[in-house]
Amino acid sequence: MTSSPVYQCKRALIIGINTYQNNSLNYCINDAKDLMTTLNRIGFKEVLLGVDCKRTKFLQMVETFAGRIKPTDLTLFYFSGHGKQYENENYLLPSDYDYDYSTRESIYLLDNAVSVQYIMKKIYHRYCPVTIFIFDCCRTNVRTKGGSDQQGLSPMHASPETLIAYACAPGAVAVDETRNGRNGYFAEHLLKHIATPNNDIEDILKIVAREVKLQTSGFQVPFRTSSLTEKVCLVTSNVQGQYDSPFLNRFEKHTIDIQTLIHERHWLLSRELYGWLENCLPNNLGSNFPLLQHLFVDYSQDQLCSLVIEACEQLNISTDDENTPEKNLQVINYCQEKLLRAASFDLPLTLSTQTSSECFLTEKTILFTIGQ
């Protein structure tokens, strides 16, 4: 199997726009900020973030970002906001876009929107080995006096070693809705999978597309086009590529306990969460089934620690905050809901075999799981 190449630097430009003169959005800034946090966590050296950018600022950020790209860099561009197309040209709308119907909108676009092709050319001419474009657009029609009714972005040709991902298929629209109360559908699933170690970005986007399609009952189907010729992993578990030699020597001589790598508060909460999960397992079934990995997709004990840390970040609970039962309960409830949403169909079946003394999961929890 072809291994993922090593890049001198991973860079990203992320733009999220909620506020428009008309048709403002709700979750784009959250999506952008959360992706920035995730990319920083998985080793991106530079992540530029633009929020509610006007056109001048938008173009300045593109110029700045492109100017810093080196021929050995992996680059990623992500946009969350409104996008439009006209005559096979795609445009991203800045926050000060304010079409007033005084002329054809196709003309207004040229001077007031940001051309996707312009962004691609600026980055392409830096000759980086891999470029990833992600367009998470909630799209509307271009209104013209000629009656054009083109929706979404038009399909684009991927330059060499380029991946282009769309939140929905070309010519279709993405909905500005949320399930988790913070992120749009596409961003929610992208954030869930993009930090998976040793996973090809194209495989990750396939998973994201499948989950979004399922979640929206087929209304929104993410799309991608690619000219990548090698496997591209945004994060790897290769320790040698991340640490200098003295630190590597310590890894060669010792086994690292995850408890020593995370804050005590996170560790204790993950142990409490594990105790809750153990109560899902009946006492009267065989030793090989069911296991927790049968009941919860992608379950591992390390995942529980990551989930607790994610909950604290999303709920703005710092390790320096007072350790109160109320805040701990908020974290546990957040983690429980995330786990239940990833539960397999074996969970309600398993719970139905238990007596109330064997499991303290409530009837409401069982119904919630079945309802997924």
GROMACS .gro file of C-alpha atoms in nm:
model
  372
    1MET     CA    1   0.000   0.000   0.000
    2THR     CA    2   0.133   0.345  -0.091
    3SER     CA    3   0.234   0.544   0.215
    4SER     CA    4   0.138   0.904   0.271
    5PRO     CA    5   0.416   1.151   0.180
    6VAL     CA    6   0.573   1.371   0.446
    7TYR     CA    7   0.524   1.745   0.407
    8GLN     CA    8   0.754   2.018   0.530
    9CYS     CA    9   0.455   2.214   0.657
   10LYS     CA   10   0.076   2.188   0.658
   11ARG     CA   11  -0.106   2.519   0.611
   12ALA     CA   12  -0.474   2.613   0.600
   13LEU     CA   13  -0.688   2.914   0.525
   14ILE     CA   14  -1.035   2.896   0.682
   15ILE     CA   15  -1.316   3.142   0.616
   16GLY     CA   16  -1.653   3.133   0.794
   17ILE     CA   17  -1.929   3.386   0.729
   18ASN     CA   18  -2.260   3.406   0.913
   19THR     CA   19  -2.356   3.769   0.868
   20TYR     CA   20  -2.492   3.880   0.531
   21GLN     CA   21  -2.696   4.178   0.425
   22ASN     CA   22  -2.964   3.925   0.330
   23ASN     CA   23  -3.007   3.560   0.425
   24SER     CA   24  -2.764   3.539   0.718
   25LEU     CA   25  -2.652   3.196   0.832
   26ASN     CA   26  -2.618   3.040   1.176
   27TYR     CA   27  -2.337   2.787   1.204
   28CYS     CA   28  -2.062   2.882   0.957
   29ILE     CA   29  -1.842   3.061   1.210
   30ASN     CA   30  -1.867   2.770   1.453
   31ASP     CA   31  -1.774   2.533   1.171
   32ALA     CA   32  -1.472   2.745   1.079
   33LYS     CA   33  -1.348   2.791   1.436
   34ASP     CA   34  -1.390   2.423   1.521
   35LEU     CA   35  -1.202   2.317   1.211
   36MET     CA   36  -0.921   2.558   1.299
   37THR     CA   37  -0.897   2.404   1.646
   38THR     CA   38  -0.888   2.053   1.500
   39LEU     CA   39  -0.623   2.132   1.239
   40ASN     CA   40  -0.403   2.298   1.500
   41ARG     CA   41  -0.437   1.987   1.713
   42ILE     CA   42  -0.325   1.754   1.433
   43GLY     CA   43  -0.010   1.942   1.344
   44PHE     CA   44  -0.098   2.218   1.099
   45LYS     CA   45   0.178   2.474   1.144
   46GLU     CA   46  -0.023   2.773   1.025
   47VAL     CA   47  -0.401   2.811   1.020
   48LEU     CA   48  -0.537   3.151   0.917
   49LEU     CA   49  -0.896   3.219   1.022
   50GLY     CA   50  -1.128   3.478   0.871
   51VAL     CA   51  -1.468   3.548   1.029
   52ASP     CA   52  -1.746   3.752   0.862
   53CYS     CA   53  -1.492   3.889   0.614
   54LYS     CA   54  -1.578   4.173   0.382
   55ARG     CA   55  -1.449   4.134   0.027
   56THR     CA   56  -1.134   4.343   0.075
   57LYS     CA   57  -1.032   4.145   0.384
   58PHE     CA   58  -1.119   3.816   0.212
   59LEU     CA   59  -0.890   3.894  -0.082
   60GLN     CA   60  -0.613   4.014   0.152
   61MET     CA   61  -0.622   3.685   0.340
   62VAL     CA   62  -0.599   3.487   0.015
   63GLU     CA   63  -0.298   3.695  -0.092
   64THR     CA   64  -0.127   3.655   0.246
   65PHE     CA   65  -0.192   3.283   0.261
   66ALA     CA   66  -0.075   3.216  -0.094
   67GLY     CA   67   0.238   3.424  -0.039
   68ARG     CA   68   0.350   3.201   0.248
   69ILE     CA   69   0.308   2.868   0.070
   70LYS     CA   70   0.629   2.678  -0.005
   71PRO     CA   71   0.673   2.406  -0.271
   72THR     CA   72   0.697   2.144   0.007
   73ASP     CA   73   0.370   2.238   0.183
   74LEU     CA   74   0.035   2.067   0.199
   75THR     CA   75  -0.234   2.335   0.174
   76LEU     CA   76  -0.601   2.333   0.267
   77PHE     CA   77  -0.866   2.595   0.193
   78TYR     CA   78  -1.206   2.579   0.365
   79PHE     CA   79  -1.502   2.812   0.314
   80SER     CA   80  -1.832   2.806   0.500
   81GLY     CA   81  -2.093   3.057   0.386
   82HIS     CA   82  -2.293   3.146   0.076
   83GLY     CA   83  -2.174   3.050  -0.270
   84LYS     CA   84  -2.310   3.108  -0.621
   85GLN     CA   85  -2.238   3.011  -0.979
   86TYR     CA   86  -2.285   3.183  -1.312
   87GLU     CA   87  -2.184   3.050  -1.654
   88ASN     CA   88  -1.962   2.781  -1.499
   89GLU     CA   89  -1.781   3.034  -1.281
   90ASN     CA   90  -1.811   2.989  -0.905
   91TYR     CA   91  -1.814   3.268  -0.649
   92LEU     CA   92  -1.791   3.286  -0.270
   93LEU     CA   93  -1.988   3.565  -0.110
   94PRO     CA   94  -1.822   3.799   0.144
   95SER     CA   95  -2.023   3.949   0.427
   96ASP     CA   96  -2.071   4.283   0.249
   97TYR     CA   97  -2.228   4.125  -0.060
   98ASP     CA   98  -2.550   4.321  -0.110
   99TYR     CA   99  -2.710   4.273  -0.449
  100ASP     CA  100  -2.985   4.534  -0.498
  101TYR     CA  101  -3.135   4.421  -0.832
  102SER     CA  102  -3.024   4.743  -1.006
  103THR     CA  103  -2.826   4.540  -1.260
  104ARG     CA  104  -2.775   4.181  -1.356
  105GLU     CA  105  -2.641   3.987  -1.059
  106SER     CA  106  -2.393   3.815  -1.288
  107ILE     CA  107  -2.229   4.155  -1.340
  108TYR     CA  108  -2.250   4.243  -0.970
  109LEU     CA  109  -2.073   3.916  -0.884
  110LEU     CA  110  -1.757   4.012  -1.071
  111ASP     CA  111  -1.686   4.317  -0.856
  112ASN     CA  112  -1.843   4.215  -0.526
  113ALA     CA  113  -1.785   3.841  -0.478
  114VAL     CA  114  -1.466   3.632  -0.462
  115SER     CA  115  -1.397   3.406  -0.758
  116VAL     CA  116  -1.320   3.046  -0.665
  117GLN     CA  117  -1.107   3.011  -0.976
  118TYR     CA  118  -0.904   3.313  -0.865
  119ILE     CA  119  -0.830   3.145  -0.528
  120MET     CA  120  -0.735   2.820  -0.698
  121LYS     CA  121  -0.495   2.991  -0.937
  122LYS     CA  122  -0.324   3.184  -0.656
  123ILE     CA  123  -0.256   2.860  -0.469
  124TYR     CA  124  -0.180   2.648  -0.776
  125HIS     CA  125   0.095   2.886  -0.884
  126ARG     CA  126   0.279   2.816  -0.557
  127TYR     CA  127   0.340   2.459  -0.686
  128CYS     CA  128   0.265   2.280  -0.358
  129PRO     CA  129   0.251   1.897  -0.376
  130VAL     CA  130  -0.107   1.860  -0.245
  131THR     CA  131  -0.395   2.106  -0.227
  132ILE     CA  132  -0.735   2.044  -0.068
  133PHE     CA  133  -1.034   2.272  -0.125
  134ILE     CA  134  -1.347   2.225   0.087
  135PHE     CA  135  -1.655   2.428  -0.004
  136ASP     CA  136  -1.911   2.400   0.274
  137CYS     CA  137  -2.158   2.638   0.114
  138CYS     CA  138  -2.523   2.699   0.192
  139ARG     CA  139  -2.610   2.800  -0.161
  140THR     CA  140  -2.880   3.009  -0.323
  141ASN     CA  141  -2.973   3.090  -0.680
  142VAL     CA  142  -2.812   3.365  -0.885
  143ARG     CA  143  -3.096   3.607  -0.960
  144THR     CA  144  -3.071   3.753  -1.309
  145LYS     CA  145  -3.310   3.941  -1.530
  146GLY     CA  146  -3.251   3.669  -1.787
  147GLY     CA  147  -3.423   3.418  -1.561
  148SER     CA  148  -3.124   3.193  -1.487
  149ASP     CA  149  -3.204   2.937  -1.223
  150GLN     CA  150  -2.868   2.769  -1.161
  151GLN     CA  151  -2.828   2.640  -0.808
  152GLY     CA  152  -2.517   2.554  -0.612
  153LEU     CA  153  -2.162   2.561  -0.742
  154SER     CA  154  -2.076   2.421  -1.080
  155PRO     CA  155  -1.841   2.121  -1.099
  156MET     CA  156  -1.474   2.217  -1.126
  157HIS     CA  157  -1.176   2.045  -1.279
  158ALA     CA  158  -0.913   1.949  -1.023
  159SER     CA  159  -0.564   2.068  -1.110
  160PRO     CA  160  -0.281   1.815  -1.062
  161GLU     CA  161  -0.259   1.677  -0.706
  162THR     CA  162  -0.575   1.859  -0.599
  163LEU     CA  163  -0.885   1.745  -0.412
  164ILE     CA  164  -1.206   1.949  -0.429
  165ALA     CA  165  -1.484   1.864  -0.182
  166TYR     CA  166  -1.834   2.011  -0.178
  167ALA     CA  167  -2.086   1.995   0.106
  168CYS     CA  168  -2.343   1.889  -0.154
  169ALA     CA  169  -2.351   1.783  -0.517
  170PRO     CA  170  -2.296   2.045  -0.790
  171GLY     CA  171  -2.625   2.204  -0.886
  172ALA     CA  172  -2.778   2.119  -0.548
  173VAL     CA  173  -2.818   2.309  -0.222
  174ALA     CA  174  -2.695   2.246   0.132
  175VAL     CA  175  -2.925   2.320   0.423
  176ASP     CA  176  -2.836   2.558   0.705
  177GLU     CA  177  -2.946   2.325   0.983
  178THR     CA  178  -2.782   2.150   1.275
  179ARG     CA  179  -2.824   1.835   1.476
  180ASN     CA  180  -2.568   1.894   1.748
  181GLY     CA  181  -2.670   2.256   1.811
  182ARG     CA  182  -2.336   2.394   1.694
  183ASN     CA  183  -2.229   2.274   1.348
  184GLY     CA  184  -2.388   2.225   1.009
  185TYR     CA  185  -2.444   1.870   0.890
  186PHE     CA  186  -2.135   1.849   0.670
  187ALA     CA  187  -1.902   2.016   0.922
  188GLU     CA  188  -2.026   1.797   1.207
  189HIS     CA  189  -1.921   1.479   1.031
  190LEU     CA  190  -1.603   1.630   0.884
  191LEU     CA  191  -1.489   1.732   1.232
  192LYS     CA  192  -1.567   1.387   1.364
  193HIS     CA  193  -1.341   1.210   1.115
  194ILE     CA  194  -1.076   1.447   0.981
  195ALA     CA  195  -0.840   1.388   1.276
  196THR     CA  196  -0.843   1.007   1.234
  197PRO     CA  197  -0.477   0.895   1.219
  198ASN     CA  198  -0.344   0.717   0.910
  199ASN     CA  199  -0.668   0.759   0.717
  200ASP     CA  200  -0.661   0.881   0.359
  201ILE     CA  201  -0.847   1.211   0.319
  202GLU     CA  202  -1.048   1.064   0.030
  203ASP     CA  203  -1.162   0.776   0.250
  204ILE     CA  204  -1.256   1.026   0.521
  205LEU     CA  205  -1.468   1.225   0.276
  206LYS     CA  206  -1.642   0.908   0.162
  207ILE     CA  207  -1.743   0.840   0.522
  208VAL     CA  208  -1.857   1.201   0.566
  209ALA     CA  209  -2.065   1.184   0.248
  210ARG     CA  210  -2.229   0.861   0.355
  211GLU     CA  211  -2.317   0.996   0.701
  212VAL     CA  212  -2.454   1.327   0.569
  213LYS     CA  213  -2.664   1.145   0.309
  214LEU     CA  214  -2.805   0.917   0.578
  215GLN     CA  215  -2.865   1.202   0.822
  216THR     CA  216  -3.056   1.412   0.566
  217SER     CA  217  -3.245   1.115   0.416
  218GLY     CA  218  -3.070   1.171   0.085
  219PHE     CA  219  -3.152   1.542   0.052
  220GLN     CA  220  -2.788   1.651   0.086
  221VAL     CA  221  -2.515   1.438  -0.072
  222PRO     CA  222  -2.156   1.568  -0.049
  223PHE     CA  223  -1.950   1.545  -0.366
  224ARG     CA  224  -1.581   1.550  -0.449
  225THR     CA  225  -1.346   1.546  -0.744
  226SER     CA  226  -0.980   1.455  -0.720
  227SER     CA  227  -0.658   1.425  -0.914
  228LEU     CA  228  -0.453   1.297  -0.619
  229THR     CA  229  -0.215   1.017  -0.713
  230GLU     CA  230  -0.103   0.916  -0.364
  231LYS     CA  231  -0.261   0.849  -0.028
  232VAL     CA  232  -0.286   1.173   0.173
  233CYS     CA  233  -0.314   1.151   0.553
  234LEU     CA  234  -0.356   1.479   0.739
  235VAL     CA  235  -0.242   1.314   1.060
  236THR     CA  236  -0.036   1.003   1.121
  237SER     CA  237   0.053   0.803   1.429
  238ASN     CA  238   0.416   0.791   1.323
  239VAL     CA  239   0.592   0.917   1.635
  240GLN     CA  240   0.925   0.949   1.458
  241GLY     CA  241   0.792   1.221   1.233
  242GLN     CA  242   0.674   1.430   1.527
  243TYR     CA  243   0.948   1.429   1.790
  244ASP     CA  244   1.322   1.475   1.803
  245SER     CA  245   1.564   1.194   1.881
  246PRO     CA  246   1.598   1.239   2.261
  247PHE     CA  247   1.221   1.212   2.302
  248LEU     CA  248   1.215   0.908   2.073
  249ASN     CA  249   1.469   0.733   2.293
  250ARG     CA  250   1.232   0.759   2.587
  251PHE     CA  251   0.957   0.600   2.378
  252GLU     CA  252   1.186   0.309   2.293
  253LYS     CA  253   1.252   0.232   2.659
  254HIS     CA  254   0.916   0.292   2.824
  255THR     CA  255   0.550   0.219   2.778
  256ILE     CA  256   0.345   0.538   2.797
  257ASP     CA  257   0.027   0.529   3.005
  258ILE     CA  258  -0.240   0.759   2.862
  259GLN     CA  259  -0.324   0.863   3.220
  260THR     CA  260   0.012   1.041   3.235
  261LEU     CA  261  -0.062   1.238   2.918
  262ILE     CA  262  -0.395   1.400   3.006
  263HIS     CA  263  -0.522   1.614   3.290
  264GLU     CA  264  -0.639   1.430   3.602
  265ARG     CA  265  -0.985   1.583   3.572
  266HIS     CA  266  -1.025   1.451   3.217
  267TRP     CA  267  -0.903   1.109   3.328
  268LEU     CA  268  -1.149   1.084   3.616
  269LEU     CA  269  -1.440   1.190   3.396
  270SER     CA  270  -1.345   0.932   3.133
  271ARG     CA  271  -1.340   0.663   3.405
  272GLU     CA  272  -1.688   0.772   3.517
  273LEU     CA  273  -1.804   0.752   3.157
  274TYR     CA  274  -1.652   0.405   3.124
  275GLY     CA  275  -1.845   0.292   3.432
  276TRP     CA  276  -2.166   0.413   3.268
  277LEU     CA  277  -2.084   0.216   2.954
  278GLU     CA  278  -2.006  -0.101   3.146
  279ASN     CA  279  -2.361  -0.099   3.277
  280CYS     CA  280  -2.477  -0.153   2.920
  281LEU     CA  281  -2.321  -0.500   2.925
  282PRO     CA  282  -2.542  -0.775   3.068
  283ASN     CA  283  -2.399  -1.025   3.315
  284ASN     CA  284  -2.566  -1.331   3.169
  285LEU     CA  285  -2.430  -1.338   2.813
  286GLY     CA  286  -2.113  -1.492   2.672
  287SER     CA  287  -1.768  -1.341   2.706
  288ASN     CA  288  -1.732  -1.265   2.335
  289PHE     CA  289  -2.063  -1.086   2.277
  290PRO     CA  290  -2.163  -0.822   2.329
  291LEU     CA  291  -1.852  -0.613   2.379
  292LEU     CA  292  -1.857  -0.234   2.398
  293GLN     CA  293  -1.712  -0.214   2.047
  294HIS     CA  294  -2.020  -0.407   1.929
  295LEU     CA  295  -2.255  -0.155   2.088
  296PHE     CA  296  -2.077   0.174   2.008
  297VAL     CA  297  -1.918   0.249   1.672
  298ASP     CA  298  -1.539   0.311   1.685
  299TYR     CA  299  -1.534   0.254   2.064
  300SER     CA  300  -1.200   0.248   2.247
  301GLN     CA  301  -1.090   0.358   2.592
  302ASP     CA  302  -0.867   0.624   2.435
  303GLN     CA  303  -1.171   0.755   2.250
  304LEU     CA  304  -1.344   0.819   2.581
  305CYS     CA  305  -1.057   1.043   2.690
  306SER     CA  306  -1.072   1.232   2.360
  307LEU     CA  307  -1.449   1.265   2.391
  308VAL     CA  308  -1.422   1.411   2.742
  309ILE     CA  309  -1.162   1.664   2.623
  310GLU     CA  310  -1.386   1.756   2.328
  311ALA     CA  311  -1.683   1.803   2.564
  312CYS     CA  312  -1.485   2.037   2.788
  313GLU     CA  313  -1.376   2.243   2.487
  314GLN     CA  314  -1.728   2.266   2.343
  315LEU     CA  315  -1.878   2.355   2.682
  316ASN     CA  316  -1.597   2.603   2.762
  317ILE     CA  317  -1.505   2.416   3.079
  318SER     CA  318  -1.138   2.461   3.162
  319THR     CA  319  -0.928   2.234   3.381
  320ASP     CA  320  -0.865   2.548   3.589
  321ASP     CA  321  -1.239   2.593   3.658
  322GLU     CA  322  -1.385   2.487   3.989
  323ASN     CA  323  -1.447   2.112   3.987
  324THR     CA  324  -1.821   2.112   4.058
  325PRO     CA  325  -2.070   1.824   4.019
  326GLU     CA  326  -2.284   2.044   3.793
  327LYS     CA  327  -2.004   2.103   3.540
  328ASN     CA  328  -1.896   1.740   3.551
  329LEU     CA  329  -2.254   1.634   3.484
  330GLN     CA  330  -2.265   1.864   3.180
  331VAL     CA  331  -1.956   1.692   3.041
  332ILE     CA  332  -2.091   1.343   3.108
  333ASN     CA  333  -2.428   1.426   2.951
  334TYR     CA  334  -2.254   1.565   2.641
  335CYS     CA  335  -2.044   1.249   2.607
  336GLN     CA  336  -2.339   1.017   2.667
  337GLU     CA  337  -2.540   1.182   2.391
  338LYS     CA  338  -2.248   1.159   2.146
  339LEU     CA  339  -2.200   0.791   2.228
  340LEU     CA  340  -2.569   0.711   2.197
  341ARG     CA  341  -2.579   0.877   1.857
  342ALA     CA  342  -2.301   0.640   1.748
  343ALA     CA  343  -2.468   0.333   1.897
  344SER     CA  344  -2.528   0.026   1.687
  345PHE     CA  345  -2.865  -0.145   1.658
  346ASP     CA  346  -2.738  -0.409   1.901
  347LEU     CA  347  -2.762  -0.165   2.193
  348PRO     CA  348  -3.142  -0.148   2.234
  349LEU     CA  349  -3.160  -0.525   2.180
  350THR     CA  350  -2.901  -0.582   2.452
  351LEU     CA  351  -3.070  -0.340   2.693
  352SER     CA  352  -3.402  -0.515   2.645
  353THR     CA  353  -3.253  -0.835   2.791
  354GLN     CA  354  -3.154  -0.671   3.119
  355THR     CA  355  -3.340  -0.617   3.442
  356SER     CA  356  -3.353  -0.278   3.610
  357SER     CA  357  -3.099  -0.398   3.867
  358GLU     CA  358  -2.846  -0.482   3.597
  359CYS     CA  359  -2.853  -0.149   3.415
  360PHE     CA  360  -2.937   0.202   3.530
  361LEU     CA  361  -2.998   0.334   3.176
  362THR     CA  362  -3.343   0.486   3.170
  363GLU     CA  363  -3.631   0.398   2.941
  364LYS     CA  364  -3.586   0.741   2.784
  365THR     CA  365  -3.229   0.648   2.692
  366ILE     CA  366  -3.341   0.324   2.529
  367LEU     CA  367  -3.608   0.505   2.327
  368PHE     CA  368  -3.353   0.770   2.227
  369THR     CA  369  -3.120   0.498   2.099
  370ILE     CA  370  -3.393   0.320   1.904
  371GLY     CA  371  -3.501   0.650   1.756
  372GLN     CA  372  -3.162   0.703   1.597
   0.00000   0.00000   0.00000
